[in-house]
GROMACS .gro file of N, CA and C in nm:
model
  540
    1MET      N    1   0.150   0.804   4.267
    1MET     CA    2   0.291   0.803   4.225
    1MET      C    3   0.323   0.679   4.140
    2LYS      N    4   0.276   0.563   4.187
    2LYS     CA    5   0.303   0.440   4.114
    2LYS      C    6   0.233   0.441   3.977
    3PHE      N    7   0.111   0.494   3.973
    3PHE     CA    8   0.037   0.503   3.846
    3PHE      C    9   0.109   0.593   3.745
    4ARG      N   10   0.164   0.704   3.794
    4ARG     CA   11   0.237   0.798   3.707
    4ARG      C   12   0.363   0.730   3.651
    5PHE      N   13   0.426   0.650   3.734
    5PHE     CA   14   0.547   0.575   3.691
    5PHE      C   15   0.511   0.477   3.580
    6ILE      N   16   0.400   0.407   3.597
    6ILE     CA   17   0.357   0.309   3.497
    6ILE      C   18   0.323   0.381   3.366
    7LEU      N   19   0.253   0.492   3.373
    7LEU     CA   20   0.218   0.570   3.253
    7LEU      C   21   0.344   0.619   3.182
    8LEU      N   22   0.439   0.666   3.257
    8LEU     CA   23   0.563   0.716   3.198
    8LEU      C   24   0.640   0.602   3.128
    9ASN      N   25   0.648   0.490   3.190
    9ASN     CA   26   0.716   0.373   3.129
    9ASN      C   27   0.641   0.326   3.003
   10ALA      N   28   0.509   0.328   3.007
   10ALA     CA   29   0.432   0.287   2.887
   10ALA      C   30   0.457   0.388   2.774
   11ALA      N   31   0.458   0.512   2.802
   11ALA     CA   32   0.484   0.614   2.698
   11ALA      C   33   0.624   0.601   2.641
   12ILE      N   34   0.722   0.575   2.722
   12ILE     CA   35   0.859   0.553   2.675
   12ILE      C   36   0.866   0.431   2.585
   13LEU      N   37   0.803   0.321   2.629
   13LEU     CA   38   0.804   0.200   2.548
   13LEU      C   39   0.733   0.216   2.415
   14LEU      N   40   0.620   0.285   2.414
   14LEU     CA   41   0.548   0.312   2.290
   14LEU      C   42   0.631   0.397   2.194
   15THR      N   43   0.696   0.499   2.248
   15THR     CA   44   0.782   0.587   2.164
   15THR      C   45   0.897   0.505   2.109
   16PHE      N   46   0.959   0.422   2.190
   16PHE     CA   47   1.075   0.339   2.146
   16PHE      C   48   1.033   0.244   2.036
   17PHE      N   49   0.925   0.171   2.061
   17PHE     CA   50   0.883   0.074   1.958
   17PHE      C   51   0.832   0.138   1.832
   18SER      N   52   0.769   0.253   1.840
   18SER     CA   53   0.727   0.327   1.719
   18SER      C   54   0.848   0.368   1.639
   19ALA      N   55   0.953   0.414   1.707
   19ALA     CA   56   1.074   0.456   1.636
   19ALA      C   57   1.142   0.336   1.572
   20VAL      N   58   1.146   0.224   1.642
   20VAL     CA   59   1.205   0.103   1.589
   20VAL      C   60   1.129   0.056   1.464
   21ARG      N   61   0.996   0.058   1.471
   21ARG     CA   62   0.911   0.014   1.358
   21ARG      C   63   0.937   0.107   1.238
   22ALA      N   64   0.944   0.236   1.260
   22ALA     CA   65   0.969   0.331   1.151
   22ALA      C   66   1.103   0.303   1.085
   23ALA      N   67   1.207   0.277   1.167
   23ALA     CA   68   1.338   0.247   1.109
   23ALA      C   69   1.333   0.115   1.032
   24ASP      N   70   1.263   0.014   1.085
   24ASP     CA   71   1.255  -0.114   1.018
   24ASP      C   72   1.185  -0.106   0.883
   25ILE      N   73   1.073  -0.033   0.878
   25ILE     CA   74   0.997  -0.027   0.752
   25ILE      C   75   1.074   0.053   0.647
   26LYS      N   76   1.143   0.157   0.690
   26LYS     CA   77   1.222   0.231   0.594
   26LYS      C   78   1.340   0.149   0.541
   27ASP      N   79   1.400   0.072   0.631
   27ASP     CA   80   1.508  -0.019   0.589
   27ASP      C   81   1.460  -0.122   0.489
   28LEU      N   82   1.342  -0.179   0.515
   28LEU     CA   83   1.284  -0.276   0.420
   28LEU      C   84   1.259  -0.211   0.286
   29PHE      N   85   1.206  -0.090   0.286
   29PHE     CA   86   1.180  -0.020   0.157
   29PHE      C   87   1.308   0.000   0.077
   30LEU      N   88   1.415   0.037   0.149
   30LEU     CA   89   1.545   0.057   0.082
   30LEU      C   90   1.601  -0.074   0.020
   31LYS      N   91   1.565  -0.187   0.077
   31LYS     CA   92   1.615  -0.316   0.032
   31LYS      C   93   1.528  -0.381  -0.075
   32MET      N   94   1.404  -0.336  -0.090
   32MET     CA   95   1.308  -0.401  -0.181
   32MET      C   96   1.361  -0.401  -0.324
   33PRO      N   97   1.361  -0.515  -0.393
   33PRO     CA   98   1.419  -0.523  -0.530
   33PRO      C   99   1.318  -0.491  -0.641
   34SER      N  100   1.217  -0.413  -0.615
   34SER     CA  101   1.116  -0.379  -0.715
   34SER      C  102   1.175  -0.300  -0.832
   35GLU      N  103   1.136  -0.338  -0.953
   35GLU     CA  104   1.175  -0.267  -1.074
   35GLU      C  105   1.107  -0.131  -1.081
   36ILE      N  106   0.996  -0.113  -1.012
   36ILE     CA  107   0.921   0.012  -1.018
   36ILE      C  108   1.006   0.128  -0.968
   37VAL      N  109   1.088   0.103  -0.868
   37VAL     CA  110   1.165   0.212  -0.808
   37VAL      C  111   1.315   0.201  -0.839
   38LYS      N  112   1.349   0.131  -0.948
   38LYS     CA  113   1.490   0.109  -0.977
   38LYS      C  114   1.564   0.243  -1.015
   39ASP      N  115   1.493   0.339  -1.073
   39ASP     CA  116   1.553   0.465  -1.112
   39ASP      C  117   1.516   0.580  -1.019
   40ILE      N  118   1.465   0.549  -0.899
   40ILE     CA  119   1.420   0.650  -0.804
   40ILE      C  120   1.521   0.658  -0.690
   41ASP      N  121   1.547   0.779  -0.641
   41ASP     CA  122   1.630   0.796  -0.524
   41ASP      C  123   1.544   0.762  -0.403
   42ARG      N  124   1.560   0.644  -0.351
   42ARG     CA  125   1.477   0.596  -0.242
   42ARG      C  126   1.499   0.674  -0.112
   43ASN      N  127   1.621   0.716  -0.087
   43ASN     CA  128   1.648   0.796   0.030
   43ASN      C  129   1.569   0.927   0.026
   44LYS      N  130   1.557   0.984  -0.091
   44LYS     CA  131   1.482   1.108  -0.108
   44LYS      C  132   1.331   1.081  -0.087
   45ALA      N  133   1.285   0.964  -0.135
   45ALA     CA  134   1.142   0.929  -0.124
   45ALA      C  135   1.103   0.909   0.022
   46ILE      N  136   1.195   0.859   0.107
   46ILE     CA  137   1.160   0.839   0.246
   46ILE      C  138   1.197   0.956   0.336
   47ALA      N  139   1.272   1.053   0.283
   47ALA     CA  140   1.315   1.168   0.364
   47ALA      C  141   1.195   1.244   0.422
   48GLY      N  142   1.094   1.267   0.343
   48GLY     CA  143   0.974   1.337   0.393
   48GLY      C  144   0.858   1.246   0.413
   49ALA      N  145   0.881   1.116   0.413
   49ALA     CA  146   0.772   1.020   0.424
   49ALA      C  147   0.718   1.013   0.566
   50SER      N  148   0.589   0.983   0.576
   50SER     CA  149   0.529   0.966   0.707
   50SER      C  150   0.515   0.816   0.736
   51VAL      N  151   0.532   0.780   0.861
   51VAL     CA  152   0.520   0.643   0.904
   51VAL      C  153   0.414   0.640   1.014
   52GLU      N  154   0.314   0.555   0.991
   52GLU     CA  155   0.209   0.539   1.094
   52GLU      C  156   0.183   0.390   1.104
   53ASN      N  157   0.202   0.335   1.224
   53ASN     CA  158   0.196   0.191   1.248
   53ASN      C  159   0.290   0.121   1.151
   54SER      N  160   0.241   0.042   1.063
   54SER     CA  161   0.328  -0.032   0.969
   54SER      C  162   0.309   0.017   0.825
   55LEU      N  163   0.273   0.145   0.809
   55LEU     CA  164   0.248   0.201   0.677
   55LEU      C  165   0.340   0.322   0.654
   56LEU      N  166   0.414   0.312   0.547
   56LEU     CA  167   0.507   0.418   0.506
   56LEU      C  168   0.448   0.486   0.382
   57LYS      N  169   0.414   0.616   0.395
   57LYS     CA  170   0.359   0.690   0.280
   57LYS      C  171   0.469   0.766   0.215
   58LEU      N  172   0.488   0.744   0.083
   58LEU     CA  173   0.604   0.791   0.008
   58LEU      C  174   0.561   0.898  -0.092
   59ASN      N  175   0.654   0.988  -0.124
   59ASN     CA  176   0.634   1.087  -0.229
   59ASN      C  177   0.741   1.067  -0.335
   60PHE      N  178   0.698   1.040  -0.456
   60PHE     CA  179   0.790   1.021  -0.567
   60PHE      C  180   0.783   1.140  -0.664
   61PRO      N  181   0.881   1.152  -0.752
   61PRO     CA  182   0.876   1.259  -0.850
   61PRO      C  183   0.760   1.241  -0.951
   62LYS      N  184   0.734   1.344  -1.024
   62LYS     CA  185   0.633   1.344  -1.133
   62LYS      C  186   0.494   1.312  -1.081
   63ASP      N  187   0.458   1.366  -0.966
   63ASP     CA  188   0.324   1.355  -0.909
   63ASP      C  189   0.282   1.210  -0.877
   64PHE      N  190   0.376   1.123  -0.853
   64PHE     CA  191   0.347   0.986  -0.808
   64PHE      C  192   0.348   0.980  -0.658
   65SER      N  193   0.261   0.900  -0.601
   65SER     CA  194   0.259   0.874  -0.458
   65SER      C  195   0.280   0.722  -0.439
   66GLY      N  196   0.318   0.684  -0.321
   66GLY     CA  197   0.336   0.543  -0.297
   66GLY      C  198   0.308   0.508  -0.151
   67GLU      N  199   0.276   0.380  -0.129
   67GLU     CA  200   0.254   0.329   0.004
   67GLU      C  201   0.328   0.198   0.017
   68PHE      N  202   0.391   0.177   0.127
   68PHE     CA  203   0.470   0.056   0.159
   68PHE      C  204   0.421   0.009   0.294
   69LYS      N  205   0.361  -0.110   0.297
   69LYS     CA  206   0.290  -0.156   0.416
   69LYS      C  207   0.335  -0.297   0.457
   70ILE      N  208   0.367  -0.313   0.585
   70ILE     CA  209   0.390  -0.450   0.637
   70ILE      C  210   0.254  -0.512   0.662
   71LEU      N  211   0.224  -0.618   0.586
   71LEU     CA  212   0.094  -0.680   0.595
   71LEU      C  213   0.086  -0.792   0.699
   72ALA      N  214   0.199  -0.867   0.710
   72ALA     CA  215   0.204  -0.980   0.805
   72ALA      C  216   0.346  -1.006   0.844
   73GLU      N  217   0.363  -1.044   0.972
   73GLU     CA  218   0.495  -1.080   1.022
   73GLU      C  219   0.479  -1.212   1.097
   74LYS      N  220   0.555  -1.311   1.049
   74LYS     CA  221   0.558  -1.441   1.117
   74LYS      C  222   0.701  -1.460   1.170
   75LYS      N  223   0.726  -1.573   1.225
   75LYS     CA  224   0.858  -1.601   1.282
   75LYS      C  225   0.971  -1.578   1.180
   76ASP      N  226   0.956  -1.632   1.061
   76ASP     CA  227   1.064  -1.624   0.963
   76ASP      C  228   1.024  -1.554   0.829
   77GLU      N  229   0.908  -1.490   0.829
   77GLU     CA  230   0.859  -1.428   0.705
   77GLU      C  231   0.788  -1.296   0.732
   78THR      N  232   0.814  -1.200   0.642
   78THR     CA  233   0.742  -1.074   0.645
   78THR      C  234   0.678  -1.053   0.507
   79VAL      N  235   0.550  -1.019   0.506
   79VAL     CA  236   0.480  -0.997   0.382
   79VAL      C  237   0.454  -0.847   0.370
   80ILE      N  238   0.487  -0.788   0.256
   80ILE     CA  239   0.482  -0.643   0.235
   80ILE      C  240   0.399  -0.611   0.112
   81GLY      N  241   0.317  -0.507   0.123
   81GLY     CA  242   0.248  -0.453   0.009
   81GLY      C  243   0.309  -0.321  -0.037
   82PHE      N  244   0.312  -0.302  -0.167
   82PHE     CA  245   0.372  -0.180  -0.223
   82PHE      C  246   0.281  -0.130  -0.335
   83SER      N  247   0.228  -0.010  -0.320
   83SER     CA  248   0.140   0.051  -0.417
   83SER      C  249   0.196   0.186  -0.462
   84VAL      N  250   0.198   0.206  -0.594
   84VAL     CA  251   0.247   0.332  -0.652
   84VAL      C  252   0.138   0.380  -0.747
   85TYR      N  253   0.107   0.512  -0.740
   85TYR     CA  254  -0.002   0.561  -0.826
   85TYR      C  255   0.015   0.709  -0.857
   86SER      N  256  -0.044   0.749  -0.970
   86SER     CA  257  -0.056   0.888  -1.008
   86SER      C  258  -0.199   0.907  -1.057
   87CYS      N  259  -0.225   1.020  -1.121
   87CYS     CA  260  -0.359   1.043  -1.175
   87CYS      C  261  -0.394   0.947  -1.287
   88ALA      N  262  -0.295   0.903  -1.362
   88ALA     CA  263  -0.321   0.825  -1.481
   88ALA      C  264  -0.286   0.676  -1.471
   89GLU      N  265  -0.200   0.636  -1.379
   89GLU     CA  266  -0.158   0.497  -1.375
   89GLU      C  267  -0.128   0.453  -1.234
   90SER      N  268  -0.123   0.320  -1.218
   90SER     CA  269  -0.092   0.264  -1.084
   90SER      C  270  -0.030   0.125  -1.097
   91GLU      N  271   0.031   0.085  -0.992
   91GLU     CA  272   0.100  -0.048  -0.987
   91GLU      C  273   0.091  -0.098  -0.844
   92LEU      N  274   0.069  -0.231  -0.830
   92LEU     CA  275   0.061  -0.295  -0.699
   92LEU      C  276   0.155  -0.415  -0.699
   93GLU      N  277   0.231  -0.429  -0.592
   93GLU     CA  278   0.317  -0.547  -0.574
   93GLU      C  279   0.303  -0.594  -0.431
   94ILE      N  280   0.309  -0.727  -0.416
   94ILE     CA  281   0.309  -0.791  -0.283
   94ILE      C  282   0.436  -0.874  -0.280
   95TRP      N  283   0.514  -0.856  -0.171
   95TRP     CA  284   0.644  -0.926  -0.156
   95TRP      C  285   0.644  -1.006  -0.029
   96SER      N  286   0.716  -1.120  -0.039
   96SER     CA  287   0.743  -1.204   0.079
   96SER      C  288   0.895  -1.200   0.103
   97VAL      N  289   0.934  -1.175   0.228
   97VAL     CA  290   1.075  -1.170   0.265
   97VAL      C  291   1.101  -1.280   0.368
   98LYS      N  292   1.183  -1.377   0.328
   98LYS     CA  293   1.223  -1.486   0.419
   98LYS      C  294   1.373  -1.493   0.425
   99LYS      N  295   1.426  -1.473   0.545
   99LYS     CA  296   1.573  -1.481   0.567
   99LYS      C  297   1.649  -1.394   0.469
  100GLY      N  298   1.596  -1.274   0.442
  100GLY     CA  299   1.663  -1.180   0.354
  100GLY      C  300   1.639  -1.202   0.206
  101ASN      N  301   1.565  -1.306   0.169
  101ASN     CA  302   1.533  -1.333   0.029
  101ASN      C  303   1.398  -1.276  -0.003
  102TRP      N  304   1.393  -1.193  -0.107
  102TRP     CA  305   1.269  -1.128  -0.152
  102TRP      C  306   1.207  -1.208  -0.265
  103LYS      N  307   1.075  -1.232  -0.253
  103LYS     CA  308   0.999  -1.303  -0.358
  103LYS      C  309   0.876  -1.224  -0.388
  104ASN      N  310   0.854  -1.192  -0.518
  104ASN     CA  311   0.733  -1.122  -0.560
  104ASN      C  312   0.620  -1.223  -0.567
  105ILE      N  313   0.519  -1.203  -0.481
  105ILE     CA  314   0.405  -1.296  -0.473
  105ILE      C  315   0.276  -1.226  -0.518
  106THR      N  316   0.292  -1.123  -0.599
  106THR     CA  317   0.172  -1.045  -0.643
  106THR      C  318   0.071  -1.135  -0.712
  107GLY      N  319   0.120  -1.224  -0.798
  107GLY     CA  320   0.026  -1.311  -0.874
  107GLY      C  321  -0.067  -1.393  -0.785
  108SER      N  322  -0.021  -1.435  -0.672
  108SER     CA  323  -0.104  -1.518  -0.585
  108SER      C  324  -0.170  -1.439  -0.469
  109ALA      N  325  -0.114  -1.324  -0.437
  109ALA     CA  326  -0.166  -1.250  -0.320
  109ALA      C  327  -0.255  -1.130  -0.353
  110ALA      N  328  -0.237  -1.069  -0.469
  110ALA     CA  329  -0.316  -0.949  -0.505
  110ALA      C  330  -0.450  -0.988  -0.564
  111PRO      N  331  -0.550  -0.901  -0.552
  111PRO     CA  332  -0.677  -0.932  -0.615
  111PRO      C  333  -0.663  -0.927  -0.765
  112LYS      N  334  -0.736  -1.017  -0.828
  112LYS     CA  335  -0.738  -1.022  -0.976
  112LYS      C  336  -0.865  -0.951  -1.023
  113LEU      N  337  -0.848  -0.858  -1.113
  113LEU     CA  338  -0.963  -0.782  -1.163
  113LEU      C  339  -1.006  -0.830  -1.300
  114GLY      N  340  -1.137  -0.841  -1.318
  114GLY     CA  341  -1.192  -0.887  -1.444
  114GLY      C  342  -1.310  -0.804  -1.491
  115ALA      N  343  -1.386  -0.858  -1.582
  115ALA     CA  344  -1.501  -0.789  -1.644
  115ALA      C  345  -1.603  -0.746  -1.541
  116LYS      N  346  -1.637  -0.830  -1.442
  116LYS     CA  347  -1.733  -0.794  -1.339
  116LYS      C  348  -1.683  -0.674  -1.255
  117ASP      N  349  -1.552  -0.671  -1.235
  117ASP     CA  350  -1.496  -0.561  -1.158
  117ASP      C  351  -1.502  -0.428  -1.235
  118VAL      N  352  -1.488  -0.436  -1.368
  118VAL     CA  353  -1.499  -0.317  -1.448
  118VAL      C  354  -1.643  -0.260  -1.438
  119ALA      N  355  -1.742  -0.351  -1.436
  119ALA     CA  356  -1.880  -0.307  -1.422
  119ALA      C  357  -1.901  -0.239  -1.285
  120GLU      N  358  -1.838  -0.292  -1.180
  120GLU     CA  359  -1.848  -0.226  -1.049
  120GLU      C  360  -1.779  -0.093  -1.048
  121MET      N  361  -1.667  -0.082  -1.116
  121MET     CA  362  -1.594   0.046  -1.127
  121MET      C  363  -1.681   0.150  -1.197
  122LEU      N  364  -1.751   0.108  -1.299
  122LEU     CA  365  -1.836   0.201  -1.374
  122LEU      C  366  -1.957   0.246  -1.293
  123LYS      N  367  -2.000   0.163  -1.198
  123LYS     CA  368  -2.109   0.205  -1.108
  123LYS      C  369  -2.064   0.319  -1.017
  124VAL      N  370  -1.938   0.314  -0.977
  124VAL     CA  371  -1.884   0.416  -0.886
  124VAL      C  372  -1.844   0.544  -0.964
  125SER      N  373  -1.785   0.523  -1.083
  125SER     CA  374  -1.742   0.634  -1.163
  125SER      C  375  -1.786   0.613  -1.310
  126PRO      N  376  -1.907   0.650  -1.342
  126PRO     CA  377  -1.954   0.626  -1.479
  126PRO      C  378  -1.869   0.696  -1.584
  127ALA      N  379  -1.854   0.628  -1.697
  127ALA     CA  380  -1.778   0.686  -1.807
  127ALA      C  381  -1.874   0.741  -1.913
  128THR      N  382  -1.834   0.849  -1.976
  128THR     CA  383  -1.914   0.910  -2.083
  128THR      C  384  -1.843   0.887  -2.215
  129VAL      N  385  -1.913   0.830  -2.310
  129VAL     CA  386  -1.855   0.806  -2.445
  129VAL      C  387  -1.904   0.918  -2.535
  130GLU      N  388  -1.811   1.001  -2.583
  130GLU     CA  389  -1.847   1.110  -2.671
  130GLU      C  390  -1.841   1.072  -2.817
  131LYS      N  391  -1.739   0.992  -2.852
  131LYS     CA  392  -1.725   0.943  -2.987
  131LYS      C  393  -1.692   0.796  -2.983
  132LEU      N  394  -1.750   0.718  -3.070
  132LEU     CA  395  -1.729   0.574  -3.069
  132LEU      C  396  -1.587   0.532  -3.103
  133ASP      N  397  -1.514   0.613  -3.178
  133ASP     CA  398  -1.377   0.579  -3.215
  133ASP      C  399  -1.272   0.629  -3.113
  134LYS      N  400  -1.319   0.685  -3.001
  134LYS     CA  401  -1.226   0.741  -2.902
  134LYS      C  402  -1.220   0.645  -2.781
  135ASP      N  403  -1.098   0.620  -2.732
  135ASP     CA  404  -1.079   0.535  -2.613
  135ASP      C  405  -1.131   0.607  -2.491
  136VAL      N  406  -1.192   0.531  -2.401
  136VAL     CA  407  -1.239   0.582  -2.275
  136VAL      C  408  -1.164   0.510  -2.164
  137SER      N  409  -1.115   0.584  -2.070
  137SER     CA  410  -1.042   0.519  -1.961
  137SER      C  411  -1.076   0.585  -1.826
  138LEU      N  412  -1.068   0.501  -1.726
  138LEU     CA  413  -1.083   0.543  -1.586
  138LEU      C  414  -0.962   0.487  -1.513
  139SER      N  415  -0.892   0.571  -1.438
  139SER     CA  416  -0.777   0.518  -1.365
  139SER      C  417  -0.822   0.475  -1.226
  140TYR      N  418  -0.747   0.380  -1.172
  140TYR     CA  419  -0.775   0.328  -1.038
  140TYR      C  420  -0.641   0.302  -0.970
  141PHE      N  421  -0.646   0.284  -0.840
  141PHE     CA  422  -0.528   0.251  -0.762
  141PHE      C  423  -0.568   0.176  -0.635
  142PHE      N  424  -0.472   0.113  -0.571
  142PHE     CA  425  -0.493   0.048  -0.443
  142PHE      C  426  -0.427   0.129  -0.335
  143THR      N  427  -0.496   0.143  -0.222
  143THR     CA  428  -0.441   0.212  -0.105
  143THR      C  429  -0.458   0.129   0.019
  144PHE      N  430  -0.362   0.136   0.110
  144PHE     CA  431  -0.367   0.051   0.229
  144PHE      C  432  -0.423   0.129   0.347
  145ALA      N  433  -0.489   0.058   0.436
  145ALA     CA  434  -0.540   0.116   0.560
  145ALA      C  435  -0.424   0.131   0.660
  146THR      N  436  -0.431   0.232   0.745
  146THR     CA  437  -0.323   0.259   0.841
  146THR      C  438  -0.322   0.158   0.952
  147ASP      N  439  -0.432   0.128   1.013
  147ASP     CA  440  -0.436   0.046   1.134
  147ASP      C  441  -0.447  -0.103   1.110
  148GLU      N  442  -0.511  -0.142   1.001
  148GLU     CA  443  -0.540  -0.282   0.981
  148GLU      C  444  -0.477  -0.328   0.852
  149ASN      N  445  -0.483  -0.459   0.828
  149ASN     CA  446  -0.430  -0.514   0.706
  149ASN      C  447  -0.538  -0.517   0.599
  150GLN      N  448  -0.589  -0.399   0.571
  150GLN     CA  449  -0.693  -0.382   0.470
  150GLN      C  450  -0.639  -0.296   0.357
  151MET      N  451  -0.702  -0.310   0.240
  151MET     CA  452  -0.667  -0.233   0.124
  151MET      C  453  -0.796  -0.199   0.050
  152LYS      N  454  -0.795  -0.084  -0.017
  152LYS     CA  455  -0.911  -0.038  -0.094
  152LYS      C  456  -0.872  -0.027  -0.240
  153LEU      N  457  -0.965  -0.059  -0.328
  153LEU     CA  458  -0.958  -0.032  -0.469
  153LEU      C  459  -1.034   0.099  -0.490
  154VAL      N  460  -0.961   0.202  -0.531
  154VAL     CA  461  -1.018   0.336  -0.548
  154VAL      C  462  -1.019   0.373  -0.694
  155ILE      N  463  -1.131   0.431  -0.739
  155ILE     CA  464  -1.146   0.469  -0.881
  155ILE      C  465  -1.151   0.622  -0.888
  156ARG      N  466  -1.092   0.672  -0.994
  156ARG     CA  467  -1.094   0.818  -1.016
  156ARG      C  468  -1.208   0.856  -1.110
  157LYS      N  469  -1.240   0.982  -1.117
  157LYS     CA  470  -1.338   1.029  -1.212
  157LYS      C  471  -1.277   1.033  -1.351
  158GLN      N  472  -1.360   1.024  -1.452
  158GLN     CA  473  -1.313   1.021  -1.589
  158GLN      C  474  -1.237   1.148  -1.625
  159ALA      N  475  -1.119   1.129  -1.683
  159ALA     CA  476  -1.036   1.237  -1.737
  159ALA      C  477  -0.986   1.340  -1.635
  160VAL      N  478  -1.004   1.316  -1.507
  160VAL     CA  479  -0.949   1.406  -1.406
  160VAL      C  480  -0.889   1.323  -1.291
  161CYS      N  481  -0.818   1.391  -1.202
  161CYS     CA  482  -0.748   1.321  -1.095
  161CYS      C  483  -0.837   1.306  -0.971
  162ASP      N  484  -0.954   1.366  -0.969
  162ASP     CA  485  -1.043   1.357  -0.854
  162ASP      C  486  -1.085   1.213  -0.827
  163ILE      N  487  -1.097   1.179  -0.700
  163ILE     CA  488  -1.142   1.044  -0.664
  163ILE      C  489  -1.291   1.034  -0.670
  164ALA      N  490  -1.341   0.932  -0.740
  164ALA     CA  491  -1.485   0.910  -0.749
  164ALA      C  492  -1.535   0.832  -0.627
  165GLY      N  493  -1.457   0.735  -0.582
  165GLY     CA  494  -1.497   0.657  -0.465
  165GLY      C  495  -1.423   0.524  -0.454
  166THR      N  496  -1.463   0.449  -0.352
  166THR     CA  497  -1.406   0.317  -0.329
  166THR      C  498  -1.494   0.213  -0.399
  167VAL      N  499  -1.428   0.124  -0.473
  167VAL     CA  500  -1.500   0.018  -0.544
  167VAL      C  501  -1.512  -0.104  -0.450
  168TYR      N  502  -1.402  -0.148  -0.394
  168TYR     CA  503  -1.399  -0.265  -0.304
  168TYR      C  504  -1.306  -0.236  -0.186
  169GLU      N  505  -1.333  -0.309  -0.078
  169GLU     CA  506  -1.235  -0.313   0.033
  169GLU      C  507  -1.196  -0.460   0.047
  170TYR      N  508  -1.068  -0.479   0.075
  170TYR     CA  509  -1.009  -0.612   0.087
  170TYR      C  510  -0.946  -0.631   0.226
  171GLN      N  511  -0.939  -0.754   0.271
  171GLN     CA  512  -0.871  -0.790   0.397
  171GLN      C  513  -0.761  -0.888   0.365
  172PHE      N  514  -0.641  -0.869   0.419
  172PHE     CA  515  -0.529  -0.962   0.397
  172PHE      C  516  -0.540  -1.073   0.500
  173ASN      N  517  -0.547  -1.198   0.453
  173ASN     CA  518  -0.564  -1.311   0.544
  173ASN      C  519  -0.435  -1.384   0.580
  174GLY      N  520  -0.323  -1.323   0.547
  174GLY     CA  521  -0.193  -1.388   0.577
  174GLY      C  522  -0.127  -1.445   0.451
  175ARG      N  523  -0.210  -1.473   0.348
  175ARG     CA  524  -0.160  -1.524   0.222
  175ARG      C  525  -0.200  -1.437   0.104
  176LYS      N  526  -0.325  -1.383   0.109
  176LYS     CA  527  -0.375  -1.303  -0.004
  176LYS      C  528  -0.485  -1.211   0.044
  177PHE      N  529  -0.522  -1.119  -0.044
  177PHE     CA  530  -0.632  -1.026  -0.016
  177PHE      C  531  -0.764  -1.090  -0.056
  178ILE      N  532  -0.861  -1.080   0.032
  178ILE     CA  533  -0.995  -1.132   0.012
  178ILE      C  534  -1.094  -1.013   0.013
  179LYS      N  535  -1.183  -1.007  -0.084
  179LYS     CA  536  -1.282  -0.901  -0.090
  179LYS      C  537  -1.374  -0.910   0.031
  180ASN      N  538  -1.399  -0.793   0.097
  180ASN     CA  539  -1.494  -0.792   0.211
  180ASN      C  540  -1.635  -0.804   0.164
   0.00000   0.00000   0.00000
C-alpha cells in the first residue's frame, strides 16, 4: 500500500513538472527576440509542437523546421539554442537570458566552421562536379539531442533533401559547444 502511494505521488510530480517545463519553454520561445521568426506566427508554430524534456520541436511554414532547446539553467541565467532549417538553408542561434534580458551569444557559443570542416562534410556527403562553371552546394543544419545538452551537425545529400549523415557531435559545456 505504501509503495503504491509513493509511485502515485512520483507519477503526479513527474506529470506536473513536465507540464510546467513545457509551459516555460513555450513561453521562452514566444519572448525570444530573434529576427529569424519576426514574421512568423509563433503561437501557430507552437500549437502543434512537441515538447520532450527541454526541447521544443517547431513546425514553420514553407517546409522549415525548428528546434528550441534549454541548454543550461543557472541561478540567474538560462542559455537557449535555436535551430531553424529546411532542405536548402539553416540558421543557428544561441541566446543567454538574464533577468529577462536576452543576449545573442552565437558568436562565442556556437561552433565555428572552416575549411577543415568542409572536408569532413564532403567525406560524409561527397559532391559531384558536373561542370566547372556550375556552383556545387551541400546543405547542412544543426539539431539538438532530446535528453542531453548535445547537438549534431547534419549534412544532406547533394541536390536533395535526404540526410547523408552526421558530421560532428558537440557537447554544451555551459558556455559553448565543444566537438566530441
